[in-house]
Coordinates of C-alpha atoms in Angstrom, one line a residue:
M21 CA -0.1 0.2 0.1
P22 CA 1.8 3.1 -0.8
E23 CA 2.0 5.6 1.9
M24 CA 2.5 9.6 1.4
T25 CA 3.4 12.8 3.6
F26 CA 1.7 16.1 2.8
A27 CA 3.2 19.4 3.9
V28 CA 1.0 22.4 5.0
R29 CA 1.4 26.0 6.2
W30 CA -1.1 27.5 8.7
P31 CA -2.4 30.5 9.1
D32 CA 0.5 32.1 11.2
G33 CA 2.9 30.9 8.6
R34 CA 4.1 27.8 10.9
E35 CA 4.6 24.7 8.6
S36 CA 3.9 20.9 9.6
T37 CA 4.3 17.8 7.8
H38 CA 1.8 14.6 7.9
Y39 CA 1.5 11.3 6.8
S40 CA -1.0 9.0 5.2
P41 CA -0.6 5.4 4.7
S42 CA -2.7 5.7 1.4
L43 CA -2.5 8.1 -1.9
V44 CA -6.1 9.0 -0.8
M45 CA -5.0 12.5 0.3
H46 CA -4.7 13.4 -3.6
D47 CA -8.4 13.1 -3.9
F48 CA -8.9 15.6 -1.0
L49 CA -5.6 18.5 -1.5
T50 CA -4.2 20.0 -4.1
V51 CA -0.4 21.6 -3.8
G52 CA -0.5 25.2 -4.2
E53 CA -4.4 25.4 -2.7
R54 CA -5.3 27.2 0.0
Y55 CA -8.5 25.6 2.1
P56 CA -10.1 27.6 5.2
V57 CA -9.0 26.0 8.6
S58 CA -12.4 24.3 9.1
D59 CA -12.5 23.1 5.7
F60 CA -9.4 21.3 5.4
V61 CA -10.0 19.8 9.1
G62 CA -12.6 18.0 7.5
R63 CA -11.0 17.3 4.2
T64 CA -7.9 15.6 5.9
S65 CA -10.5 13.9 8.6
E66 CA -12.1 12.4 5.6
A67 CA -9.7 11.4 3.9
L68 CA -7.2 9.9 6.5
A69 CA -10.5 7.6 7.8
I70 CA -10.7 6.5 4.0
A71 CA -6.9 5.5 4.4
S72 CA -7.0 3.9 7.8
E73 CA -10.2 1.7 6.5
R74 CA -8.0 0.8 3.5
V75 CA -5.0 -0.5 6.0
R76 CA -8.0 -2.2 7.7
A77 CA -9.3 -3.8 4.8
K78 CA -5.9 -4.9 3.9
F79 CA -3.9 -6.1 7.1
G80 CA -7.1 -6.6 9.6
F81 CA -6.6 -3.5 11.9
A82 CA -6.9 0.6 11.2
C83 CA -3.6 2.6 10.9
T84 CA -2.8 4.4 14.1
S85 CA -0.2 6.8 12.4
A86 CA -3.3 7.7 10.1
M87 CA -5.2 8.5 13.5
H88 CA -2.4 10.1 14.7
S89 CA -2.3 12.3 11.8
E90 CA -5.8 13.3 12.1
Q91 CA -5.4 14.2 16.1
T92 CA -2.4 16.2 15.4
I93 CA -3.9 18.4 12.6
A94 CA -7.3 18.8 14.9
S95 CA -5.0 20.0 17.7
A96 CA -3.1 22.2 15.5
A97 CA -6.3 23.9 14.0
A98 CA -8.0 24.8 17.3
S99 CA -5.1 27.2 17.7
Y100 CA -6.5 29.1 14.8
A101 CA -10.0 31.3 14.8
G102 CA -10.2 31.4 11.3
G103 CA -7.5 31.9 8.2
D104 CA -6.4 29.6 5.5
V105 CA -4.4 26.2 5.2
E106 CA -1.8 26.2 2.0
V107 CA -1.0 22.7 1.1
V108 CA 2.8 22.9 0.1
A109 CA 3.9 19.6 -1.0
M110 CA 2.5 16.1 -1.3
E111 CA 5.2 12.9 -1.7
P112 CA 4.8 11.1 -3.8
G113 CA 3.1 13.2 -6.4
L114 CA 0.7 11.6 -8.7
E115 CA 1.9 9.9 -11.9
P116 CA 0.8 11.8 -15.0
T117 CA -1.4 9.4 -17.2
A118 CA -1.4 8.9 -20.8
D119 CA -3.2 12.1 -21.4
G120 CA -1.1 14.2 -19.7
G121 CA -3.3 14.6 -16.4
G122 CA -2.9 13.1 -12.7
A123 CA -3.7 9.3 -12.1

């Protein structure tokens, strides 16, 4: 199962990196995009829940690292009354398809 990391910049300029056990995060976030804090929390929470369930389906147990990422993001987000979170990197990126788009 491919795993990935994604780096974000919070409204105060602080950067943090988070883990996902699945590339599903690419379905919810885009590098260079900015999301209101609450939207970012919702998107990452949903994506990490899907990723954890993919681990459960394959290995028979949920991914505690995905749950930790979700908790870390929620805790950090609680520090901001508003503002945007910018996605600065996602590794690995998506491979281009034959038509030049993402996978």
